[in-house]
Short mmCIF file of C-alpha atoms and ligand atoms in Angstrom, two decimals:
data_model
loop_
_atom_site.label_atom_id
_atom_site.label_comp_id
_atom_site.label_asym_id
_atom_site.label_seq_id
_atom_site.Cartn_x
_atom_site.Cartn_y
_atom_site.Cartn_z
CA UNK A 105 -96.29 -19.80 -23.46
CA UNK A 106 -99.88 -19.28 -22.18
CA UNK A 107 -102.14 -22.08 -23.78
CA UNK A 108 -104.37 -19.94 -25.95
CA UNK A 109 -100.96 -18.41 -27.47
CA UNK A 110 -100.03 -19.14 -30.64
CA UNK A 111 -96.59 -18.95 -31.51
CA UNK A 112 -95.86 -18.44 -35.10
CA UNK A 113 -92.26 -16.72 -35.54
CA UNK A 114 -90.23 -19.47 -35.10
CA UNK A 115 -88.36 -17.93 -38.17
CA UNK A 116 -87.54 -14.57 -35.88
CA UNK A 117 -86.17 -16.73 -32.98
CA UNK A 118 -87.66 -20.12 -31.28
CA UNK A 119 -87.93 -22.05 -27.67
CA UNK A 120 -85.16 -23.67 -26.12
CA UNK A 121 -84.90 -27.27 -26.96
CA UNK A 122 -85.19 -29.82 -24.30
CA UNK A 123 -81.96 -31.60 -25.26
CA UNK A 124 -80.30 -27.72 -25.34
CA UNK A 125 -81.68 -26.98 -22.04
CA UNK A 126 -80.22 -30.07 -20.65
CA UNK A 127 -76.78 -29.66 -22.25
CA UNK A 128 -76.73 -25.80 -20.62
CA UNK A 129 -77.36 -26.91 -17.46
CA UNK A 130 -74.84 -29.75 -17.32
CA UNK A 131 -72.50 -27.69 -18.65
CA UNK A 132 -72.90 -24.72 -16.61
CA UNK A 133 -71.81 -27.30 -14.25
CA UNK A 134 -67.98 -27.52 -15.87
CA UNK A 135 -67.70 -24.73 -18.05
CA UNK A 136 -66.30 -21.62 -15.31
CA UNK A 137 -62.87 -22.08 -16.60
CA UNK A 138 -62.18 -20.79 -19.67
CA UNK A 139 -61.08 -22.55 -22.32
CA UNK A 140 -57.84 -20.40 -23.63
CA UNK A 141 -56.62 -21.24 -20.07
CA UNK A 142 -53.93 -24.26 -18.60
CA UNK A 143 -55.43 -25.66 -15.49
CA UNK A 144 -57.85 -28.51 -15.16
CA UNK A 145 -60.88 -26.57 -15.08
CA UNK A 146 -59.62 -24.72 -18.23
CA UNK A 147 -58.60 -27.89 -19.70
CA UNK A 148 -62.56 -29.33 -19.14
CA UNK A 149 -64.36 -26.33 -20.94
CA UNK A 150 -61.77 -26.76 -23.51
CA UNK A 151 -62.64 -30.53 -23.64
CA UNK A 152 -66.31 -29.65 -24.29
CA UNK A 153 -65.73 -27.09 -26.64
CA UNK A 154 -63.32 -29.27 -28.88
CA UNK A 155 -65.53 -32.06 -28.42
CA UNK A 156 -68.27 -29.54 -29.65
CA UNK A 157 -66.15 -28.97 -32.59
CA UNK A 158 -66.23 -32.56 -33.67
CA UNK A 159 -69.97 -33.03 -33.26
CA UNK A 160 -71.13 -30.03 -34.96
CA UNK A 161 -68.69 -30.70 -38.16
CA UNK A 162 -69.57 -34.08 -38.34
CA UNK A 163 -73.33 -32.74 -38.46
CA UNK A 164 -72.91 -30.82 -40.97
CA UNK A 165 -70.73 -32.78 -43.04
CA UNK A 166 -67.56 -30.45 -42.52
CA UNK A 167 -64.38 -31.97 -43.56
CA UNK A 168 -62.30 -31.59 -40.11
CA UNK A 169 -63.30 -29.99 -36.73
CA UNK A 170 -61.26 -26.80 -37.61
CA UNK A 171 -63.03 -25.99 -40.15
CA UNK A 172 -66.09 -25.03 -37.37
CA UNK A 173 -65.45 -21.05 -36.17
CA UNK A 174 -67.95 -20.83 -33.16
CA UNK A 175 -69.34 -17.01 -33.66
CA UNK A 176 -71.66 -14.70 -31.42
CA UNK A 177 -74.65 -15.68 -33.87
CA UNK A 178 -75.99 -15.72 -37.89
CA UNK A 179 -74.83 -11.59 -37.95
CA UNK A 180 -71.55 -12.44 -37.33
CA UNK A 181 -71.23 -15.21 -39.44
CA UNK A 182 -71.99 -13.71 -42.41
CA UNK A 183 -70.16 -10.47 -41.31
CA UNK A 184 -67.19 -12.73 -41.21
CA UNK A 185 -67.90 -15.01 -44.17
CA UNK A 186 -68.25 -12.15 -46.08
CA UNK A 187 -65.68 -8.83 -44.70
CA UNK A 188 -63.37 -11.77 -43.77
CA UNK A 189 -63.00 -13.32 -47.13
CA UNK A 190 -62.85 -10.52 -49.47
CA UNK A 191 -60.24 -8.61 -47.13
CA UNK A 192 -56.95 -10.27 -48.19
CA UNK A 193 -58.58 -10.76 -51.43
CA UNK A 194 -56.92 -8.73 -54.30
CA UNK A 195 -59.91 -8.48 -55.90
CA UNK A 196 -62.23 -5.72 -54.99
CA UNK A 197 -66.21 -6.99 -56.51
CA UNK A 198 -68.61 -8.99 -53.86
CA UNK A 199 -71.49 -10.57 -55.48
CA UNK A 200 -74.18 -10.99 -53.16
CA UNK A 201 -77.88 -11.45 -54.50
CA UNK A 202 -80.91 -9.05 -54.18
CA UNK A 203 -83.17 -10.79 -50.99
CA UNK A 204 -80.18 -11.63 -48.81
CA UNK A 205 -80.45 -10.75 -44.93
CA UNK A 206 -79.11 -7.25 -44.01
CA UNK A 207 -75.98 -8.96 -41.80
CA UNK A 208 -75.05 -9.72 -45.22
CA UNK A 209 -75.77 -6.87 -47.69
CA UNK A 210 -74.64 -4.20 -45.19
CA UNK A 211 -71.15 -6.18 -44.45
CA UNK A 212 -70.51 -5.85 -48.57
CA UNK A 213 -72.15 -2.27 -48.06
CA UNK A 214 -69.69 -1.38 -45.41
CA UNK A 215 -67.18 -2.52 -47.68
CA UNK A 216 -67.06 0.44 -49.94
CA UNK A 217 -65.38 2.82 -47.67
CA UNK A 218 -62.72 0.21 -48.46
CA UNK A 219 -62.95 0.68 -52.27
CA UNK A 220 -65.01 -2.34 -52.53
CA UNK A 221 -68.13 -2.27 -55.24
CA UNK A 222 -71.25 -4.63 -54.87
CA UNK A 223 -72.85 -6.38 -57.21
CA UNK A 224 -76.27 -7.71 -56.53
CA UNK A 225 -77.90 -10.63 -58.04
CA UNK A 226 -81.26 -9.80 -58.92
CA UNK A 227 -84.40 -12.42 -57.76
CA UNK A 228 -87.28 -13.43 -60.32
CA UNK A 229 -90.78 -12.94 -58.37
CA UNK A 230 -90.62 -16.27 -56.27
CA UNK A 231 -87.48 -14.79 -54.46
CA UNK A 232 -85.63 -17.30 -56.49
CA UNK A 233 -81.65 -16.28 -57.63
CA UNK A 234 -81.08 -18.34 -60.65
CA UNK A 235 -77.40 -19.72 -60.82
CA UNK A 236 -76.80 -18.49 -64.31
CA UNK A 237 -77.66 -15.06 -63.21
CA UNK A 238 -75.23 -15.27 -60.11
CA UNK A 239 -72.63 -16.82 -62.75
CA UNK A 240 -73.41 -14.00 -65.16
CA UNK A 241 -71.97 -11.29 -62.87
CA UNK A 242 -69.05 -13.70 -61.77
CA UNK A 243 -65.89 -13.16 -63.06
CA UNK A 244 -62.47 -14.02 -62.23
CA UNK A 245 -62.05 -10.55 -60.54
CA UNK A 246 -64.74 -11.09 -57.64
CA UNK A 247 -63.82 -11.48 -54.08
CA UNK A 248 -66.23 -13.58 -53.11
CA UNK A 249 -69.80 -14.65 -53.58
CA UNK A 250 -72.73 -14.89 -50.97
CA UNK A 251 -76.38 -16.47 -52.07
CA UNK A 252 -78.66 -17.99 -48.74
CA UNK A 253 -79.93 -21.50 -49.08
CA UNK A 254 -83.09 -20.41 -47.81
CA UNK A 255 -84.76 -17.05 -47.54
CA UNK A 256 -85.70 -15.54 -43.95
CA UNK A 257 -88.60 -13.90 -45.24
CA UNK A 258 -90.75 -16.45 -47.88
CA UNK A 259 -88.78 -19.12 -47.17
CA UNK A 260 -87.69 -19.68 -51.12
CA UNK A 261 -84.99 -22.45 -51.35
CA UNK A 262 -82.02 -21.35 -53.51
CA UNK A 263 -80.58 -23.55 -56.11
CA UNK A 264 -77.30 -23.73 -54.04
CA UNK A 265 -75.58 -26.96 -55.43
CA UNK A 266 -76.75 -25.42 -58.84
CA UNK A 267 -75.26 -21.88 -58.47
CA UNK A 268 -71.35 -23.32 -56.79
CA UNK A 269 -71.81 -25.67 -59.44
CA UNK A 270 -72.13 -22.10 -62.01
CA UNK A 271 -69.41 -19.83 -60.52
CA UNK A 272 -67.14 -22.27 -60.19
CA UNK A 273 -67.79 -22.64 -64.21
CA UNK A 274 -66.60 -18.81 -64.14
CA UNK A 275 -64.30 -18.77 -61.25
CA UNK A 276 -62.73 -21.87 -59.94
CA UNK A 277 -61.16 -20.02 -56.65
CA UNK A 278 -63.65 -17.64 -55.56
CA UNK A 279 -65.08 -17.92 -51.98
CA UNK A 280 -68.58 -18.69 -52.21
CA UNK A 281 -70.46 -18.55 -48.76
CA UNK A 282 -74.17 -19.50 -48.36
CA UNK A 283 -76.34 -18.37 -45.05
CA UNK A 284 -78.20 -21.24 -43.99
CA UNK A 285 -79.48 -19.64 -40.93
CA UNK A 286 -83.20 -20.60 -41.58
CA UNK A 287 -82.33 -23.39 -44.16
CA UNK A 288 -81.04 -25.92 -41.63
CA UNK A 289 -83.52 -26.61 -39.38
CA UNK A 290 -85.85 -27.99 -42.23
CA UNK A 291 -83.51 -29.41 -44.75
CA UNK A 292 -80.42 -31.65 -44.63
CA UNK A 293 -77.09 -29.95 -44.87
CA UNK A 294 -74.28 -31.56 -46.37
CA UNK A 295 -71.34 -28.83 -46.69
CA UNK A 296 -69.09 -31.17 -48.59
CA UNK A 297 -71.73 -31.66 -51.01
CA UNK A 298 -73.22 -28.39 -51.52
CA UNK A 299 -69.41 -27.38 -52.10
CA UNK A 300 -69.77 -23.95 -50.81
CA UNK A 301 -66.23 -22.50 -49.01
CA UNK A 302 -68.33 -20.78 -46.52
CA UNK A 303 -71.89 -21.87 -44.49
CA UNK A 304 -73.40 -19.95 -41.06
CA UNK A 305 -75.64 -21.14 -39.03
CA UNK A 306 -77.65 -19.81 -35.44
CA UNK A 307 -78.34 -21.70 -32.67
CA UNK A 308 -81.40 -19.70 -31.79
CA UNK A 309 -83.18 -20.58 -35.24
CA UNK A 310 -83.24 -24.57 -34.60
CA UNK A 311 -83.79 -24.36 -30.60
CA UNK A 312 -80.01 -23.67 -29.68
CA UNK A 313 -79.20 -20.38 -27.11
CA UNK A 314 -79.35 -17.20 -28.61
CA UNK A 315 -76.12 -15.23 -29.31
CA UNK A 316 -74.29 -18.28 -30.56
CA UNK A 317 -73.83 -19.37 -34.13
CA UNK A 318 -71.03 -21.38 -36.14
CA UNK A 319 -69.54 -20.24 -39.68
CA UNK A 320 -67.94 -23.48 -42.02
CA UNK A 321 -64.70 -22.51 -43.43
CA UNK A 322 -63.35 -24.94 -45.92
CA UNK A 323 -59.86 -25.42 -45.50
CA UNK A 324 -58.88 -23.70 -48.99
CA UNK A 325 -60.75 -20.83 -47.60
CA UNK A 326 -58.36 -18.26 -45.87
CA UNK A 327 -60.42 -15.33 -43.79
CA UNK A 328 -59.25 -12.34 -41.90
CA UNK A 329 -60.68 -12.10 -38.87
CA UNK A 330 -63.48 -8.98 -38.01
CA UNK A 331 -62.86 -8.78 -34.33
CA UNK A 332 -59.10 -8.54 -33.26
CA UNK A 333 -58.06 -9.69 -30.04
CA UNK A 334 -56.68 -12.72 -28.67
CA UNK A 335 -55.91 -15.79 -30.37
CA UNK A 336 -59.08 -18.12 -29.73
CA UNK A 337 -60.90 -20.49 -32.96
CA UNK A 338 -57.21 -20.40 -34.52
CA UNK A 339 -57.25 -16.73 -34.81
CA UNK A 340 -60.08 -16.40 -36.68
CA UNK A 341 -62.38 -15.11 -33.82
CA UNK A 342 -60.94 -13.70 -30.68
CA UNK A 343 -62.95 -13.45 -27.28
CA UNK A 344 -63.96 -16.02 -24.33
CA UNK A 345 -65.75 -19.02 -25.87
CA UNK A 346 -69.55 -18.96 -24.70
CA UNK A 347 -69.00 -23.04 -23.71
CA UNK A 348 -71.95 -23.81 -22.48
CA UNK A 349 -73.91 -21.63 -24.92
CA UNK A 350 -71.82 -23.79 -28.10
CA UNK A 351 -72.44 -27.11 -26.30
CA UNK A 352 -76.13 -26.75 -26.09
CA UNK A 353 -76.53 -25.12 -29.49
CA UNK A 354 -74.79 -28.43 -30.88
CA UNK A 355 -76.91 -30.58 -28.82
CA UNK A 356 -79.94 -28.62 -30.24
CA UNK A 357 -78.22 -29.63 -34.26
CA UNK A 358 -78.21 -33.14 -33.26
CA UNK A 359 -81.99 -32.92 -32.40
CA UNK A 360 -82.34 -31.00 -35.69
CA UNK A 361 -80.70 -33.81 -37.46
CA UNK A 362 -82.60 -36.98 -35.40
CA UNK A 363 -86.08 -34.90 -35.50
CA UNK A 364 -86.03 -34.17 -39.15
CA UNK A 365 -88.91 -36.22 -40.00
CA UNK A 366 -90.88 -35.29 -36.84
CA UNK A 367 -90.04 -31.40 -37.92
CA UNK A 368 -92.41 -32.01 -41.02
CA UNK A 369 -95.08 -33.82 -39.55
CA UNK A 370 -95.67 -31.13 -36.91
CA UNK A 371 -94.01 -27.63 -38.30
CA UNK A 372 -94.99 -28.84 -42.26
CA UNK A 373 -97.95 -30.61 -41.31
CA UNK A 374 -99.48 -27.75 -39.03
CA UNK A 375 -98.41 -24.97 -42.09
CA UNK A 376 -100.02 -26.21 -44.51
CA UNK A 377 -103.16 -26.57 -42.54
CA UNK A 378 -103.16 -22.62 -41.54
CA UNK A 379 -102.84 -22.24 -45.32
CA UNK A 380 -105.35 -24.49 -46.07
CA UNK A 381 -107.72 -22.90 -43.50
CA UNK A 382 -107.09 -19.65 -44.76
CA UNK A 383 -107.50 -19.81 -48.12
CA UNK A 384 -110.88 -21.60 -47.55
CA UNK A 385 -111.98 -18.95 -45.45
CA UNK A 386 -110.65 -15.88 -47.63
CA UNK A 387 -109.77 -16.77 -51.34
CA UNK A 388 -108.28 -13.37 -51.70
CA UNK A 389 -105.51 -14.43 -49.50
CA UNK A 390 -102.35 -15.33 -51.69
CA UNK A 391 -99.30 -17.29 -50.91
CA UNK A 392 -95.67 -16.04 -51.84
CA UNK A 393 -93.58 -18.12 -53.59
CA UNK A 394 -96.70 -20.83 -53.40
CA UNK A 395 -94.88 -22.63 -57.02
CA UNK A 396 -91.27 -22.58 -55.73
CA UNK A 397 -89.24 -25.29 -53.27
CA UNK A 398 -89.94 -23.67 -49.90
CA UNK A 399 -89.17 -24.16 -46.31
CA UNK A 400 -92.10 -26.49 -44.86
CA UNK A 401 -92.59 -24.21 -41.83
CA UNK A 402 -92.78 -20.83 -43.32
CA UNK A 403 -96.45 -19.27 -44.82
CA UNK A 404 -95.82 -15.76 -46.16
CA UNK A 405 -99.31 -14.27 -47.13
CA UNK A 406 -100.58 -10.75 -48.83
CA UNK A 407 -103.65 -10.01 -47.17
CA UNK A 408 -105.89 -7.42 -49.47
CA UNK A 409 -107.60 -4.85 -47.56
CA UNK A 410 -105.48 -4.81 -44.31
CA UNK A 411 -102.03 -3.63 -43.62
CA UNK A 412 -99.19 -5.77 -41.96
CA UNK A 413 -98.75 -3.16 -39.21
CA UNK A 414 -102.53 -3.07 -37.70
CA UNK A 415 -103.01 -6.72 -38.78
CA UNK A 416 -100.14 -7.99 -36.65
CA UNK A 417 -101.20 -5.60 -33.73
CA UNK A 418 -104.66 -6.84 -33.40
CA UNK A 419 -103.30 -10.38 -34.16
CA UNK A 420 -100.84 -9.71 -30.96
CA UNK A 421 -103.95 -8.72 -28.83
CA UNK A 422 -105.79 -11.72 -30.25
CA UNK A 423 -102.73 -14.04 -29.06
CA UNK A 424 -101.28 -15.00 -32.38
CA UNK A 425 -97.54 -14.02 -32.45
CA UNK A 426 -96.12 -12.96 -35.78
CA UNK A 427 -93.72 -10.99 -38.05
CA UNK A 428 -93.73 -9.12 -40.88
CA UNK A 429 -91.10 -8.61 -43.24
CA UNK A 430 -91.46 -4.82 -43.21
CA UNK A 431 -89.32 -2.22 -40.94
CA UNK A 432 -91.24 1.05 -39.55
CA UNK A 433 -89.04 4.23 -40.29
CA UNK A 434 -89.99 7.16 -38.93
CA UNK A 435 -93.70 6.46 -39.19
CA UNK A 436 -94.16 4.93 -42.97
CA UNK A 437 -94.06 1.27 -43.56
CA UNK A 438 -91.04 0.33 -46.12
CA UNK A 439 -92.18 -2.70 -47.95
CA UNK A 440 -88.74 -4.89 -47.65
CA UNK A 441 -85.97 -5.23 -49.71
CA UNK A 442 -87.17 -8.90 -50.40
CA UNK A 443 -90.36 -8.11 -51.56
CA UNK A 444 -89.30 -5.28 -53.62
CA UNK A 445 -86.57 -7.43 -54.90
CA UNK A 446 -89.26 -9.99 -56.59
CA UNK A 447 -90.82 -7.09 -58.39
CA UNK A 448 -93.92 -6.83 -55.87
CA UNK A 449 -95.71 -3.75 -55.67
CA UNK A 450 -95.56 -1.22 -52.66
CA UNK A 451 -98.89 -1.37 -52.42
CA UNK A 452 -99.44 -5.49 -51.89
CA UNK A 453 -95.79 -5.95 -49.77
CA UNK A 454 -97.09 -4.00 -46.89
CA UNK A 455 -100.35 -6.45 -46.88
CA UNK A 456 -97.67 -9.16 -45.98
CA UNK A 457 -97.19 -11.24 -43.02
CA UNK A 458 -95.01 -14.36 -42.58
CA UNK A 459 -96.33 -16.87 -40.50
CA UNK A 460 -93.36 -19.77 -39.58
CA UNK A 461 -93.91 -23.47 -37.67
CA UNK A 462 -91.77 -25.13 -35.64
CA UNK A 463 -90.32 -27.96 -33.20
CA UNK A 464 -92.65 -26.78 -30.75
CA UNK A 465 -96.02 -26.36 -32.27
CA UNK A 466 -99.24 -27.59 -31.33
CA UNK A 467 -101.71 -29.89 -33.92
CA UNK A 468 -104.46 -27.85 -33.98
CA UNK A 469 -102.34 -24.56 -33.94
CA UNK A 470 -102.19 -23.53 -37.82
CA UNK A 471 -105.70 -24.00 -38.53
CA UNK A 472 -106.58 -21.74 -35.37
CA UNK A 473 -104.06 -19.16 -36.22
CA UNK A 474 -105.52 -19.25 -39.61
CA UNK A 475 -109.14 -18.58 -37.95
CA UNK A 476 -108.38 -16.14 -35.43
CA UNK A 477 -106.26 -14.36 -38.90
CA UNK A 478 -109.82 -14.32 -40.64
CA UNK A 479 -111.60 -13.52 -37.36
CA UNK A 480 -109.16 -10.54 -37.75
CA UNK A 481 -109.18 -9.62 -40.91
CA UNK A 482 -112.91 -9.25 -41.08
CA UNK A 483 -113.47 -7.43 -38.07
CA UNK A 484 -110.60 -4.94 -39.42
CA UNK A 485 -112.08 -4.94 -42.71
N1 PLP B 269 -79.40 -14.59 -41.64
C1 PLP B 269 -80.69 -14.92 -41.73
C2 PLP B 269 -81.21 -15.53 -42.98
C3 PLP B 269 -81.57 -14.66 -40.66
O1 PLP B 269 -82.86 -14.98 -40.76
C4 PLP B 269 -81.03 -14.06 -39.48
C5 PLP B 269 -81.92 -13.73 -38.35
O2 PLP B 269 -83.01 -13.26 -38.50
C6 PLP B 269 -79.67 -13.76 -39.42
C7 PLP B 269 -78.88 -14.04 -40.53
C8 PLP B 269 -79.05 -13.16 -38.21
O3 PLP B 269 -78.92 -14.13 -37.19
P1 PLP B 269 -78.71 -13.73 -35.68
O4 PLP B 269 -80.02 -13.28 -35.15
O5 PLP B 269 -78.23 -14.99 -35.01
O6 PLP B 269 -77.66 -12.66 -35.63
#
């Protein structure tokens, strides 16, 4: 990163750890044999992987190692959380809730070729899915329920414990997975305690590799696999293991985990100064989901007067990197499904930029992105 950069997208992917960086190159050093294999270089990537295993569940609070599937990423987690639990379910309903990430909407989507229906949970205007409405579309003919811990767009906090505490009211068996892709580099995560059958996670969101992610299965959880193939993670996702790629995303979780603190004071502490800065310079500014539990490094903010798409192009030229939660199809802006989802209008969704901290921000860096966003704003204005 150039010096006068500002990096602010941490929630779209984020640097390389030094502790990850480190664990790739020493185990680039072992890892050529493949791990399915029976030789002594096999057997030492299969070492690290198992030993991998171990870490990463104990991390997270999983019950055994097994219970750890090492996946391709967060898409493939939830494509497997979610296709590979309802498939050998009789029942044919997937409850999923309104402002979940496309890997999981479109794997219940893709579903209904199958003769699977979805039913979505709808959000009140924080982005927050309330566990009696997720239990009030829960019955004991659903195949499985998905609500994120933490949303990639706002960064809204779901009631997790709350809502598994709900369904299983309804539905004692049910598979209930939760995607805590941008949840778990800010908050503790305690699978065992949250009690969902089903948690995914992506190294590239906390400083791991990108292209390598984990999904929790509990053990009273059975899933089909998605991919078929040969018979690596216990059959539940064939293909090579990426070693070294799973060894340094785990040593990037146990940084998450010892660095917690340090994550507020520079992610959370740096946020809420941009905010701060902003809102001082422009009171027209407003804050989603300002009143709600939210991720410490995330800022989502409607700008009046200018939209997402020129803002974040002028932004780019002016050095601050960020995202918007808004796709360009053929030419028109589509506010997202998030936004629209929490009852915002058209209009102020595509005035919306998100604006997300992390291990590797600078002090000083919110409260210049949030002046170079005014210096912006007004010249675009
Ligand atoms: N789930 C959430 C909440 C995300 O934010 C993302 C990435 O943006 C994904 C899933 C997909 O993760 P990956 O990029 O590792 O496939």
């Amino acid at each position: 990163m150039n010096t006068s950069e500002i990096y602010v997208d941490h929630a779209a992917t984020t640097a390389l750890r030094p502790a990850a960086i480190a664990a790739l190159e020493r185990s680039f050093a072992f890892t050529h044999g493949n791990a399915a294999g029976h030789h002594g270089a096999a057997r030492r990537a299969k070492n690290a992987l198992e030993e991998a295993r171990e870490q990463a569940a104990e991390l997270i609070g999983a019950a055994r190692p097994h219970d750890i599937v090492f996946t391709s990423g967060g898409t493939e987690s939830d494509n497997l959380a979610v296709v590979g639990s309802a498939l050998p379910s009789e029942s044919k309903v997937i409850v999923v809730s309104s402002v979940e990430h496309k890997a999981v909407l479109e794997a219940a989507r893709g579903l209904s070729r199958f003769g699977y229906a979805t039913r979505l949970v709808p959000s009140d205007g924080n982005g927050v899915i309330h566990p009696e409405a997720v239990a009030g579309v829960v019955d004991g003919d659903t195949a499985v329920v998905s609500v994120m811990s933490a949303n990639n767009e706002t960064g809204t906090v779901e009631p997790i414990d709350e809502i598994v505490e709900r369904v299983r009211s309804v539905n004692r068996t049910v598979p209930i997975h939760t995607d805590a892709v941008q949840y778990f580099v800010a908050k503790p995560l305690d699978v065992a305690a949250i009690g969902a059958d089903l948690v995914s996670l992506s190294g590239h969101k906390f400083g791991g590799p990108t292209g390598v992610g984990l999904l929790s299965v509990s053990s009273s959880t059975h899933i089909e696999p998605v991919l078929v193939g040969g018979s690596q993670e216990a059959g539940r996702r064939p293909g090579t293991s990426n070693v070294a790629g799973i060894v340094a995303m785990v040593a990037a979780m146990a940084d998450v985990e010892s660095e917690r603190r340090r994550f507020a004071e520079t992610a959370g502490v740096e946020r809420d100064a941009f905010e701060r800065t902003l809102m001082e310079g422009d009171p027209t500014v407003t804050i989603t989901a300002k009143d709600t539990d939210r991720l410490a490094h995330f800022s989502h903010v409607c700008i009046p007067g200018v939209l997402a798409e020129t803002l974040l192009i002028r932004l780019d030229a002016a050095g601050v990197f960020a995202a918007a939660g808004s796709a360009c199809q053929s030419g028109a802006v589509e506010p997202s499904h998030v936004l629209t989802a929490m009852g915002m209008p058209a209009d102020l969704a595509q005035r919306c930029v998100r604006f997300t901290f992390g291990w590797d921000t600078r002090p000083g860096d919110g409260a210049n992105a949030a002046r170079r966003v005014l210096e912006t704003v007004e010249a675009l204005r």
